[in-house]
XYZ file of N, CA and C in Angstrom:
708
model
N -17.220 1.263 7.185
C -16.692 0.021 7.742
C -17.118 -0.087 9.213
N -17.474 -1.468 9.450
C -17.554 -1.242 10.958
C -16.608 -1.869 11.493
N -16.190 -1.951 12.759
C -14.961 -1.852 13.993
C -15.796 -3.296 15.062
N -14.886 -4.432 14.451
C -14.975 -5.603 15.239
C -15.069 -5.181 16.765
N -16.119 -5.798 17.622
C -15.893 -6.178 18.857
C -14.518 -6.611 19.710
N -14.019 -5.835 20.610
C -12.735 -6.741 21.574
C -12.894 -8.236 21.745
N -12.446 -8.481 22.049
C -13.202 -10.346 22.743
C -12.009 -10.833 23.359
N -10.862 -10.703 23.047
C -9.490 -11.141 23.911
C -9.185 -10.113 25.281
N -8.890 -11.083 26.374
C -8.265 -10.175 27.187
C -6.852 -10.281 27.032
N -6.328 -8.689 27.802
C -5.274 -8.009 27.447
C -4.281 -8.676 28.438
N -3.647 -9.828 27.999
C -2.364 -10.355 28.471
C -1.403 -9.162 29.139
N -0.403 -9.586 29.246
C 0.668 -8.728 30.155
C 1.415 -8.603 29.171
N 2.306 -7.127 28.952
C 2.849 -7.033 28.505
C 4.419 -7.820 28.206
N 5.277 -8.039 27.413
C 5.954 -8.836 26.998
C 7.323 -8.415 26.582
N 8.187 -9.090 26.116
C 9.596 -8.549 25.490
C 9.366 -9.307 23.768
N 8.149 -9.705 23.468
C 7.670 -10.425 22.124
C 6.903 -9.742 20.985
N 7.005 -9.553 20.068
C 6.685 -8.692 19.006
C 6.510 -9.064 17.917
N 5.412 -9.127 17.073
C 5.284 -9.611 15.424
C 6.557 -8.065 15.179
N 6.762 -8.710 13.454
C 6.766 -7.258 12.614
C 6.888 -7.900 11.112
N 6.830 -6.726 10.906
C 6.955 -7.261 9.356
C 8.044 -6.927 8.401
N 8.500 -7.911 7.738
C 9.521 -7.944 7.899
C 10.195 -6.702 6.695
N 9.331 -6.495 5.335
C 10.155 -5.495 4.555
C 8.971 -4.294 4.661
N 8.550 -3.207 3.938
C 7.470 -2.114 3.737
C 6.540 -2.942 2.170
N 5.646 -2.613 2.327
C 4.763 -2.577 1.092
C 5.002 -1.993 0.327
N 4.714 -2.262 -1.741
C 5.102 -2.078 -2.342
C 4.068 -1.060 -3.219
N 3.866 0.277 -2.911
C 3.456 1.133 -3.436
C 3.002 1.507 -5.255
N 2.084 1.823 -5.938
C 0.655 2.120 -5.138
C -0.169 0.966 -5.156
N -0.852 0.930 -3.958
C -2.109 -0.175 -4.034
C -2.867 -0.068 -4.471
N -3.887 -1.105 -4.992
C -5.467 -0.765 -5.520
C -6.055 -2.073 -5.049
N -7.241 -2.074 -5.063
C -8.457 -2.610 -4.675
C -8.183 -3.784 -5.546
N -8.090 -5.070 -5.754
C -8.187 -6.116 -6.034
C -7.067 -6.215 -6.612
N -5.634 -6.205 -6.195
C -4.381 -6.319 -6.800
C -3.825 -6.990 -5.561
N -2.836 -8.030 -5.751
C -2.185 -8.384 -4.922
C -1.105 -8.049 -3.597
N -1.545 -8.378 -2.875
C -0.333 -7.096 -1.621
C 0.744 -7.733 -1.564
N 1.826 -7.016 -1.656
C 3.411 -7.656 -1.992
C 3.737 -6.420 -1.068
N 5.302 -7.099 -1.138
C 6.150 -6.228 -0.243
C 7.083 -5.341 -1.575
N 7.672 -4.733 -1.095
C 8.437 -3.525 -2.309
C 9.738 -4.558 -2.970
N 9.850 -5.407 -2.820
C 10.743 -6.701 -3.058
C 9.894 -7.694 -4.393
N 8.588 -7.218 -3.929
C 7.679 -7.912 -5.260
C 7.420 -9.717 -4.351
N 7.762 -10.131 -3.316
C 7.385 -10.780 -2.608
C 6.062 -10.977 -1.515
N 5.882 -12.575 -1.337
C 4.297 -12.249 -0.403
C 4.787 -11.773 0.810
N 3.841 -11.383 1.650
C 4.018 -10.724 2.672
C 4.958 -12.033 4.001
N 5.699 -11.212 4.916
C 6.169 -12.392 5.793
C 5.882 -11.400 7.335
N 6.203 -12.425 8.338
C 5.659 -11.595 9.554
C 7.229 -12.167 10.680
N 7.842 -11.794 11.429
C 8.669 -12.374 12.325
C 7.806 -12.350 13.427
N 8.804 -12.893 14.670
C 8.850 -12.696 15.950
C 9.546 -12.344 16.406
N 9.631 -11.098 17.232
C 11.181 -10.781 17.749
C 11.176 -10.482 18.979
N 12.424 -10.599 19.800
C 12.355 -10.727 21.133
C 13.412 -9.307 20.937
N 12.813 -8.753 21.930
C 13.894 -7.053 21.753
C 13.765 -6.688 23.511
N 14.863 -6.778 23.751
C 15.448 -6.562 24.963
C 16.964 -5.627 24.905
N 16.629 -4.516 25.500
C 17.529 -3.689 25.899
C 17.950 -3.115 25.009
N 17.275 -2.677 23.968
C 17.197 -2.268 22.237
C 18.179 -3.445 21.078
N 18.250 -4.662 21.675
C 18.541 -5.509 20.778
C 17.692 -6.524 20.429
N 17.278 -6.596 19.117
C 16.576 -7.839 18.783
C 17.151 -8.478 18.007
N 16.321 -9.901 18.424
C 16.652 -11.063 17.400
C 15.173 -11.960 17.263
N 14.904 -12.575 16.197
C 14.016 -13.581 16.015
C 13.966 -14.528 17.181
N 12.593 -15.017 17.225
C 12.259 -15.756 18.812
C 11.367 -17.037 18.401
N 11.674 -18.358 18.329
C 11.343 -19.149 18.186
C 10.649 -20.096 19.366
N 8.805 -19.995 19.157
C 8.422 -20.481 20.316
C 8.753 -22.352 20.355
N 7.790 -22.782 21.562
C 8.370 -24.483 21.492
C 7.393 -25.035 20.703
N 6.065 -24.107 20.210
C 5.253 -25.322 19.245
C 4.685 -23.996 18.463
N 4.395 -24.467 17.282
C 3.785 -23.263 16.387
C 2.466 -23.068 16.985
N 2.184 -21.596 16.719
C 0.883 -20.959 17.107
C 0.187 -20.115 15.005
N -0.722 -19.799 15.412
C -1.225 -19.090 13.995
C -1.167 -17.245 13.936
N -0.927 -16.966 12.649
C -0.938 -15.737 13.346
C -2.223 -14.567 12.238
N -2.515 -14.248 11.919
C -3.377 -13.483 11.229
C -3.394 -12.013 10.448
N -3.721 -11.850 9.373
C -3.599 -10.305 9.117
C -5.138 -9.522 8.638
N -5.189 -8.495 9.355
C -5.915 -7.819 9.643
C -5.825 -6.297 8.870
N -7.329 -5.997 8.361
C -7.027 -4.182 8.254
C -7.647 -3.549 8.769
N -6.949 -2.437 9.707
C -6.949 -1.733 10.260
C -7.261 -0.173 9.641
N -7.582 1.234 10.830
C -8.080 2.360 10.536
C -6.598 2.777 10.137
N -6.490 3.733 9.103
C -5.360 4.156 8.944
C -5.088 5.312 10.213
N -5.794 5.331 10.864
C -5.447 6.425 11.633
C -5.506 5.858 13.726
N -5.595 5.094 13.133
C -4.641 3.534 14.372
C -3.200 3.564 13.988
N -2.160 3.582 15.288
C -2.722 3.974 16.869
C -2.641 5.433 16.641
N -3.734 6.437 17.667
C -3.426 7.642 17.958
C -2.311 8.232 17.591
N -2.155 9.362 16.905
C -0.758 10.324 16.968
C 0.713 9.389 16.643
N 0.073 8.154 16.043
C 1.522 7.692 16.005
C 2.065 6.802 16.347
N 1.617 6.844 18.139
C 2.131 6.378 18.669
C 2.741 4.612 18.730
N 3.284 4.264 19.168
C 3.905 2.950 19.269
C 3.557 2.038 20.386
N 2.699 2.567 21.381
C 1.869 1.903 22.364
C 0.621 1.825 22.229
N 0.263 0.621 21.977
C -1.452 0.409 22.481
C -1.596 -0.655 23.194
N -2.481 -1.456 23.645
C -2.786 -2.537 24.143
C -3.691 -3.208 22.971
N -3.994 -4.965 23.335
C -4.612 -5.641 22.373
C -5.778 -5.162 22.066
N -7.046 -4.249 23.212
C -8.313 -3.993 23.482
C -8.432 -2.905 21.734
N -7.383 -1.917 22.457
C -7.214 -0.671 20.890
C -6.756 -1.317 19.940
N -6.377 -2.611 19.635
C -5.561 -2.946 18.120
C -7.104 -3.549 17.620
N -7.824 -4.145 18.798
C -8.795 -4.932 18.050
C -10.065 -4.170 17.770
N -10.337 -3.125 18.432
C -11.426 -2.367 18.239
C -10.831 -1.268 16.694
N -9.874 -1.749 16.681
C -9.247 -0.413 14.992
C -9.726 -1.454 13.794
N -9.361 -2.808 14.245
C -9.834 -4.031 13.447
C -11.154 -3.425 11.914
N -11.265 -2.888 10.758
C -11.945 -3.177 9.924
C -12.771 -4.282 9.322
N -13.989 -4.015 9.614
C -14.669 -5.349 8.633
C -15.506 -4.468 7.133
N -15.751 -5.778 6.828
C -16.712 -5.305 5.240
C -17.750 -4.097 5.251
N -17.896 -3.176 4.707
C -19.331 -2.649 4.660
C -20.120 -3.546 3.731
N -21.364 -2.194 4.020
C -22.617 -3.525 3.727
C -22.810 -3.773 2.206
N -22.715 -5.005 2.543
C -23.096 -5.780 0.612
C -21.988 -5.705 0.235
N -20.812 -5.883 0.575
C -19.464 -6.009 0.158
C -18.879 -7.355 0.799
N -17.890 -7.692 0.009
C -17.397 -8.974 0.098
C -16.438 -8.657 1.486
N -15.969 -9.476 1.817
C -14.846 -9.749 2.577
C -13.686 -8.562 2.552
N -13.173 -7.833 2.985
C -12.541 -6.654 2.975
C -10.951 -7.208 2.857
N -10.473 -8.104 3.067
C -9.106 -8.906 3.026
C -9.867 -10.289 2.396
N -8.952 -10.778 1.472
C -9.368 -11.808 0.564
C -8.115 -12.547 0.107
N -7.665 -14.224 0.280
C -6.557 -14.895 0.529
C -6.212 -15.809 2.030
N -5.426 -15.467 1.847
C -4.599 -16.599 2.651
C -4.213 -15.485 4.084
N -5.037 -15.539 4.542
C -5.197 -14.673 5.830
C -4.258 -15.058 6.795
N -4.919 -16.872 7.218
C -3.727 -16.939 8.106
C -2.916 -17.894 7.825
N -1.408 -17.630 8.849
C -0.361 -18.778 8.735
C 0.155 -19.505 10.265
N 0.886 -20.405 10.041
C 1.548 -20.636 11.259
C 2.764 -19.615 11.166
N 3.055 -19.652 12.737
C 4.501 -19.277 13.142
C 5.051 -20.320 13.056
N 6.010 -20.425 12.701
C 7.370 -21.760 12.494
C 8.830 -21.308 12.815
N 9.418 -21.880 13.747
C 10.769 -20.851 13.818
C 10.725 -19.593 13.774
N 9.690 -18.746 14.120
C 9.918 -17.246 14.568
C 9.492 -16.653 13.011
N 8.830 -17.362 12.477
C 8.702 -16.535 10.531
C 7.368 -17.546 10.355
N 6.418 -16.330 9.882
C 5.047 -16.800 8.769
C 4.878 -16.558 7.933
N 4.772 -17.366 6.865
C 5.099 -16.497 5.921
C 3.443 -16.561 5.007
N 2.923 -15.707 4.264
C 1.443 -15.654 4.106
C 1.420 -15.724 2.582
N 0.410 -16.088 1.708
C -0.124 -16.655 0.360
C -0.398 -15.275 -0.453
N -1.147 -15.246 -1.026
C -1.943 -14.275 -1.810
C -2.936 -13.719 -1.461
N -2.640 -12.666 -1.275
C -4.123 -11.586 -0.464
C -4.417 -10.142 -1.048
N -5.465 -10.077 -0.659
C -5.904 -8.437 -1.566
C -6.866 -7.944 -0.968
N -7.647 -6.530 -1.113
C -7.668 -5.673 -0.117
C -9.153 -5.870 -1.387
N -10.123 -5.858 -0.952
C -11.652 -5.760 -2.570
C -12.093 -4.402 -2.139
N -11.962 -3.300 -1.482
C -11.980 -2.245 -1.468
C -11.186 -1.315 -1.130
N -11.304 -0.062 -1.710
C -10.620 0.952 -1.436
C -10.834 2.015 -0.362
N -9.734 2.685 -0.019
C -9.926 3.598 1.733
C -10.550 4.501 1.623
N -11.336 5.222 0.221
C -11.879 6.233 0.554
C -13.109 6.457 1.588
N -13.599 5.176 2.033
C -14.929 5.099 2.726
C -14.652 5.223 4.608
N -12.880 5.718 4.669
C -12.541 5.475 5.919
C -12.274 7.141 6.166
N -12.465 7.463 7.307
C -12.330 8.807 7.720
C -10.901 9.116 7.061
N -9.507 8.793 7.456
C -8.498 9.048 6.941
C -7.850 8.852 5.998
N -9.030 8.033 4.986
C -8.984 7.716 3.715
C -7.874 7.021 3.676
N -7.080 5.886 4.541
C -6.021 5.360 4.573
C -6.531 4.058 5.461
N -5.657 2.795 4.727
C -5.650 1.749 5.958
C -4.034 1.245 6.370
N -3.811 0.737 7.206
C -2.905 0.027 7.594
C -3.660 -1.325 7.550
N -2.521 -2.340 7.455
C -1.960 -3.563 7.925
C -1.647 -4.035 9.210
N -2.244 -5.098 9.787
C -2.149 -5.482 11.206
C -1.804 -7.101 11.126
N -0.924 -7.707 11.792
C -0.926 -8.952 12.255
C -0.522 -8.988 13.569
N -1.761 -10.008 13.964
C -1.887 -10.317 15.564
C -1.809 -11.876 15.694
N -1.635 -12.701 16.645
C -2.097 -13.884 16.803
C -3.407 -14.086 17.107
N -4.071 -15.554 16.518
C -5.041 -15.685 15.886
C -5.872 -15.798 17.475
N -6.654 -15.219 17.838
C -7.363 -15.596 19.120
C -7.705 -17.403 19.559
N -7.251 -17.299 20.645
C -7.511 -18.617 21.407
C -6.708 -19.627 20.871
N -5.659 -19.348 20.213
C -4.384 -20.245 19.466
C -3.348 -20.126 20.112
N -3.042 -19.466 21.264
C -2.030 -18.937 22.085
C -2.086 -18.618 23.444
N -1.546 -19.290 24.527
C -1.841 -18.903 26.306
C -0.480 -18.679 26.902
N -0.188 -17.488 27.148
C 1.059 -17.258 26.718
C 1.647 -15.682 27.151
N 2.571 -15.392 27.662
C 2.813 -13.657 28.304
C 2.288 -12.997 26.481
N 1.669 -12.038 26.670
C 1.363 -10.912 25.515
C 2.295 -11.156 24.190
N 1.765 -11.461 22.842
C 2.675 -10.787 21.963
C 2.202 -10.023 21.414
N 3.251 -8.437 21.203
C 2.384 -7.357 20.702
C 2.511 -7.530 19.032
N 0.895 -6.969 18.823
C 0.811 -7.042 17.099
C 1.817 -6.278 16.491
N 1.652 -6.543 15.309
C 2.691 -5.898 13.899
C 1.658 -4.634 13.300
N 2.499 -3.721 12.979
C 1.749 -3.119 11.627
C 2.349 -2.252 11.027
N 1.419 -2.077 9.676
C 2.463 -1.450 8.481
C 2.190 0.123 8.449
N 2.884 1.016 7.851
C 2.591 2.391 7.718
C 1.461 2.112 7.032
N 0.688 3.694 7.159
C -0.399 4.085 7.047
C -0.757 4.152 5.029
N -1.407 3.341 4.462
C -1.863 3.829 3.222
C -2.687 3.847 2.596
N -2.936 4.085 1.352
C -4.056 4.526 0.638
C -4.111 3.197 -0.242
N -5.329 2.904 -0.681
C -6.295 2.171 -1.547
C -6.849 2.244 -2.382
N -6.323 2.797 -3.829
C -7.379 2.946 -5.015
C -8.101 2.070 -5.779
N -8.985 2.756 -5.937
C -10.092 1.785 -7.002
C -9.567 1.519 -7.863
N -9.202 -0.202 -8.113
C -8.602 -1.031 -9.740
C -8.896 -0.284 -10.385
N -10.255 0.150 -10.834
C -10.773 0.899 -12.185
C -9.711 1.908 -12.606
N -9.548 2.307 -11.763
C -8.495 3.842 -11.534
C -7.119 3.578 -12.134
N -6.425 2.376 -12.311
C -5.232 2.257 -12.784
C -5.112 2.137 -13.680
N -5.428 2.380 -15.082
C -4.828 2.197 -16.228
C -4.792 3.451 -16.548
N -5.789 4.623 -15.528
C -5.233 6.024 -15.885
C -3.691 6.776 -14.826
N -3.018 5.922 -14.241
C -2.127 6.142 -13.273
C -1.239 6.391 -14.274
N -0.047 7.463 -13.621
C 1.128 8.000 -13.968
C 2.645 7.427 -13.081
N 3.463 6.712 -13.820
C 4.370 5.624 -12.922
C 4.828 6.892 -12.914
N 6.138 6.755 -11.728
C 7.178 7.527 -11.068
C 8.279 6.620 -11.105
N 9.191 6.804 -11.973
C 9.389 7.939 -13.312
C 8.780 7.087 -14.169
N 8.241 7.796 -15.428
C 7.973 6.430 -16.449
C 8.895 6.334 -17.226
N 8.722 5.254 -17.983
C 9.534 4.491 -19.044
C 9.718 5.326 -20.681
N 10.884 4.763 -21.117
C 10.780 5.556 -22.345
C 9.589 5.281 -23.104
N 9.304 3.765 -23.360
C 8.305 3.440 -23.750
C 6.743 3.934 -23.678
N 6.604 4.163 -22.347
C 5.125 4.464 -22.232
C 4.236 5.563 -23.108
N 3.333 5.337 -23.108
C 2.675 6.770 -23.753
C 2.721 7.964 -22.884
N 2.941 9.467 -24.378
C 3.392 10.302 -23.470
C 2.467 11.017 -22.613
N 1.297 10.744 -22.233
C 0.233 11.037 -21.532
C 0.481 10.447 -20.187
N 0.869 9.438 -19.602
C 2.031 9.515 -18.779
C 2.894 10.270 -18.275
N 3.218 11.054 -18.717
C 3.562 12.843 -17.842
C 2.866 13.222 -17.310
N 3.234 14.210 -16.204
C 2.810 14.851 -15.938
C 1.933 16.110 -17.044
N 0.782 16.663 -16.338
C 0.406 17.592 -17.069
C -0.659 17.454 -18.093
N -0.231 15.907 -18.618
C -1.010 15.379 -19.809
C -1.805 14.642 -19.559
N -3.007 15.035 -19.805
C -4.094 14.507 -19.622
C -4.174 13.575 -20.825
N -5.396 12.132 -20.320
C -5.308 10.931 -21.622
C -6.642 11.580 -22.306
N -6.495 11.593 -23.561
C -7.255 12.107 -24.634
C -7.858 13.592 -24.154
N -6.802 13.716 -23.570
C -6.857 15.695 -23.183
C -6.477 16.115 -24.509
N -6.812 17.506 -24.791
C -6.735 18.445 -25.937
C -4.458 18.398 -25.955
N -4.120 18.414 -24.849
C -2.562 17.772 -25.177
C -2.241 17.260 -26.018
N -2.868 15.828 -25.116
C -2.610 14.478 -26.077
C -2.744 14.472 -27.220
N -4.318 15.201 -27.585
C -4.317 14.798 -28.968
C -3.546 15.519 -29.879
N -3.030 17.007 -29.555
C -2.318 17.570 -30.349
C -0.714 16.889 -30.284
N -0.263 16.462 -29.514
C 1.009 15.827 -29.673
C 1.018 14.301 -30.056
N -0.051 13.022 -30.271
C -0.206 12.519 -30.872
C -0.682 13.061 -32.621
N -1.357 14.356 -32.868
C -1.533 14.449 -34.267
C -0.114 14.780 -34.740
N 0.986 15.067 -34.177
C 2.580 15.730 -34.365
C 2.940 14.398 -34.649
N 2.904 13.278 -34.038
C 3.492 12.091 -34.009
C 4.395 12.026 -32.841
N 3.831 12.440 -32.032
C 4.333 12.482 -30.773
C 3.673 11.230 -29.808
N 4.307 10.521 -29.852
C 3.409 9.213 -28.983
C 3.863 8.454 -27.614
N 5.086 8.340 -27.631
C 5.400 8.166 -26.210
C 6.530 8.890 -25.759
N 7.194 8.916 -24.549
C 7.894 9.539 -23.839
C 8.957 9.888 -24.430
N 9.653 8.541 -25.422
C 10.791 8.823 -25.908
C 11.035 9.887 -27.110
N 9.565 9.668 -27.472
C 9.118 10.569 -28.635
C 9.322 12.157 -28.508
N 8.952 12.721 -27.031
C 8.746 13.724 -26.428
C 10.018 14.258 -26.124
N 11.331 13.215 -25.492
C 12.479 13.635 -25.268
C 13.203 13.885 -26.331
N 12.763 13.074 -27.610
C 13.845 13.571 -28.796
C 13.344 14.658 -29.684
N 12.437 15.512 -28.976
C 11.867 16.648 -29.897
C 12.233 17.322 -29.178
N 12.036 17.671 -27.724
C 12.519 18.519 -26.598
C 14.360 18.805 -26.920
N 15.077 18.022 -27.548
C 16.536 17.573 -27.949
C 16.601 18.583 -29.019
N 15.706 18.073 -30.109
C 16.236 18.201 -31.500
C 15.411 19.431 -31.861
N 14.134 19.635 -31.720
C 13.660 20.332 -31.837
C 12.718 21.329 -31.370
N 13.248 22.172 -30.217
C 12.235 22.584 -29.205
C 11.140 23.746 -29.641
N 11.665 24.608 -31.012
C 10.867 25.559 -31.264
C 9.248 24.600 -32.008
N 9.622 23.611 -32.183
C 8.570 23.073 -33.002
C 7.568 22.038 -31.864
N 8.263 21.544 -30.810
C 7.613 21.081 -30.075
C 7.183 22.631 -28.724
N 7.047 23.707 -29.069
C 6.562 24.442 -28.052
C 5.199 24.791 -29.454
N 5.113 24.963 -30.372
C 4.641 24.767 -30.908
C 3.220 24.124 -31.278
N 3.478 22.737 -31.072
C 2.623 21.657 -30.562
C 1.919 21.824 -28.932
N 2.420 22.134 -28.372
C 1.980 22.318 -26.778
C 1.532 23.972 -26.698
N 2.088 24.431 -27.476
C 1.195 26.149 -27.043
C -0.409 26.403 -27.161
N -0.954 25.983 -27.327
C -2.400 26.227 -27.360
C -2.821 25.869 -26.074
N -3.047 27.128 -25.301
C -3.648 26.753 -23.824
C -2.886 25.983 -22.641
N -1.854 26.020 -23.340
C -0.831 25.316 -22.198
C -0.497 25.437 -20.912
N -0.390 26.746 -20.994
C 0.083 27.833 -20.073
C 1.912 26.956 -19.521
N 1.738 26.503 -18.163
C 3.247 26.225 -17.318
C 3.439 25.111 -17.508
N 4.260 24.568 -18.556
C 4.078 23.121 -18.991
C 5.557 22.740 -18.273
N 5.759 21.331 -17.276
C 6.720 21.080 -16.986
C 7.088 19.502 -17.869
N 7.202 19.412 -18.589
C 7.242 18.233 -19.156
C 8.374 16.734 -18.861
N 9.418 17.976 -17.590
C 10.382 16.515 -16.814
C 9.950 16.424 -15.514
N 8.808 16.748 -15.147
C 8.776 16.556 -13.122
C 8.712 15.242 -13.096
N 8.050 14.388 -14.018
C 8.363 12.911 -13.319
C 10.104 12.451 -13.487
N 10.916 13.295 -13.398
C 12.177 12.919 -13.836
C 13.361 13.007 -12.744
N 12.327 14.223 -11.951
C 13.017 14.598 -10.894
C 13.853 13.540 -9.804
């Protein structure tokens, strides 16, 4: 990825702040929609935080505000201070022969201190980033705003898998329903699987009422090469 050019100068610092307003809704992948853990589109405030109290800050005319992805390993160590120069040089764009790296409804207005943003998605995944992680950034949109500093928003640090990659994912916890390859341990059309599908062993629920009713016969089924089979860690 390469790292947009600065181009804004660094206003004065402020008592004004994007944020956002809930966490993201875990795990992401590469052409799936970004929601918040609420299953909602993303929203951004403004908040005025003075003397460790905030509240939403409603300017006198709407401005635009933008979302951006960022290095997952922006800002330094953690930290909670940067200036605009470091938010915009962390800024991610496309690598080469790749589409647009954020795709949707990028930007919104501020209205009453809340933006609220459309449908957006990430068309690649973080492995191509040193920390194999991106964050989420919203800043105001350059040259839409003259005005004391507002400092950007951003989200914890995460990971990006390749769409392709999800139909072999393991939910936390899964469902009775699911297939029991969905455990831990069990590999899909692993030498497992197939021996506990030839049992009639087929999904989870299948697995818990043999583990119940009949455990000498389901160790049975799983002993060939098994070795340390935990068959409840997603339960934990």
């Amino acid at each position: 990825h390469r790292r947009s050019v600065p181009t804004e100068h660094v206003q004065p610092a402020s008592d004004l702040q994007l944020v956002f307003t809930k966490e993201l809704l875990p795990p992401l992948f590469s052409e799936d929609a970004i929601k918040y853990d609420d299953h909602n589109h993303l929203q951004v405030a403004l908040m005025q935080i003075k003397h460790g109290q905030s509240c939403v800050f409603s300017l006198h005319s709407p401005i635009d505000v933008e979302i951006v992805a960022l290095d997952g390993g922006f800002p330094r160590e953690n930290s909670q201070d940067w200036n605009t120069d470091e938010f915009n040089s962390s800024i991610l764009e496309k690598r080469d022969n790749k589409r647009s790296l954020i795709l949707g409804e990028r930007k919104a207005p501020l209205r009453q201190g809340i933006a609220s943003f459309g449908t957006l998605k990430l068309t690649d995944n973080s492995s191509s980033v040193r920390t194999k992680k991106f964050r989420l950034g919203v800043r105001v949109c350059p040259g839409s705003y003259k005005g004391p500093r507002i400092k950007e928003a951003i989200t914890k640090s995460f990971r990006v898998l390749d769409h392709r990659s999800k139909p072999n994912q393991k939910p936390r916890p899964p469902s009775l329903d699911h297939q029991v390859w969905k455990l831990d341990n069990i590999g899909r059309n692993g030498a497992i699987h197939r021996r506990l599908e030839d049992a009639g062993i087929n999904t989870v629920q299948d697995f818990l009422k043999l583990e119940v009713v009949d455990q000498p016969r389901l160790r049975d089924v799983r002993k060939p090469k098994l070795g340390q089979f935990q068959p409840f860690q997603n339960f934990e």
